[in-house]
């Protein structure tokens, strides 16, 4: 699965596992805040950060080796933040999707993780509400609920009533509280509106390509980018225009 930090704290019950995947191109503080939010809300025993391999809906991503390296650097800082906040979740950086040949379909990932953690574990896919709004465009999206819960952090302007009808119907049918997600293995939808963070990786890449964020000694890191990730980007000369 990759890098792990800390020890799970299941205390004899079924484990609670959250999976935060994405292109992470680059990983930013919004991703980390979402992970920490659900680590607390769901009292997770393990939080998995999973850089995507081949994204079916995206092209031209930065090489997987760089995205994985940036994720590991960001995970170091997130682990410190979580410990300082009293969160005891084990933090894992997984290479499952990067190592798998072919497109990275989330349903395949969740199927594999369900096999690994067993039928009783509370397994949750952690996403932003923008992804929830287009969940119906994902490959075999309804099958996700056979393996996991879907937990979404609302971004500013989110309105569930604007979701596509089929997604809205699933929200109505499946919505659960945090306690219900913690105590059941799969099949629910949780929407958390306490974070309200709106950070765009596309805008970050544009900022990184700008002159004011160049490689000179006076270069400034964009807001919302972990310092270690910024340094890696500079060292590897990524996102140059």
C-alpha angles and dihedrals in degrees: 000000000000132000118011131189127189129358129282116250106207095143094206097310128104110287123254112223129182124195120204110186133172146129088272091202084176114352109227143185092272090063091048093047090051091051093048091047093057093039085063100035094049096033088233123203091199134021115196122200108200122186111208123247113206107358109214092205098042136060134188097035121163114268113284093238091062095044090050092049091050091048091053092050092049090047091059090058093042091052090055091048093049093049091049089052092051095250111148100192117134109241117219132183106206127203093190096117096037091052094048118090119234132020118345103240111183092215090061090050094051091046090054092047092049088055090050098047098036133233098295102054119107099237119186132185108215117211143153119258090249087066091046089056091059098034089120089067092061121101111268089346097171090057089065088079091059088067109024151003118259113226118188130192110214117238121209111288095022114153118175090205088068092059118112109274095251092051092045090052091053091050091053092047099042109030113134138176122248090256091053091050091049092052100044131060104227150328103079138109121218121188116194117192099181099093105054094178118156113188123155121210088200091058090045091055090050090051091049090053092052122102094243089062097047129128100271124114092260095052115132126213114238116251115266095032119115111241094236091051091049091052091050091050090052094046092049095040093233127170095020114162 
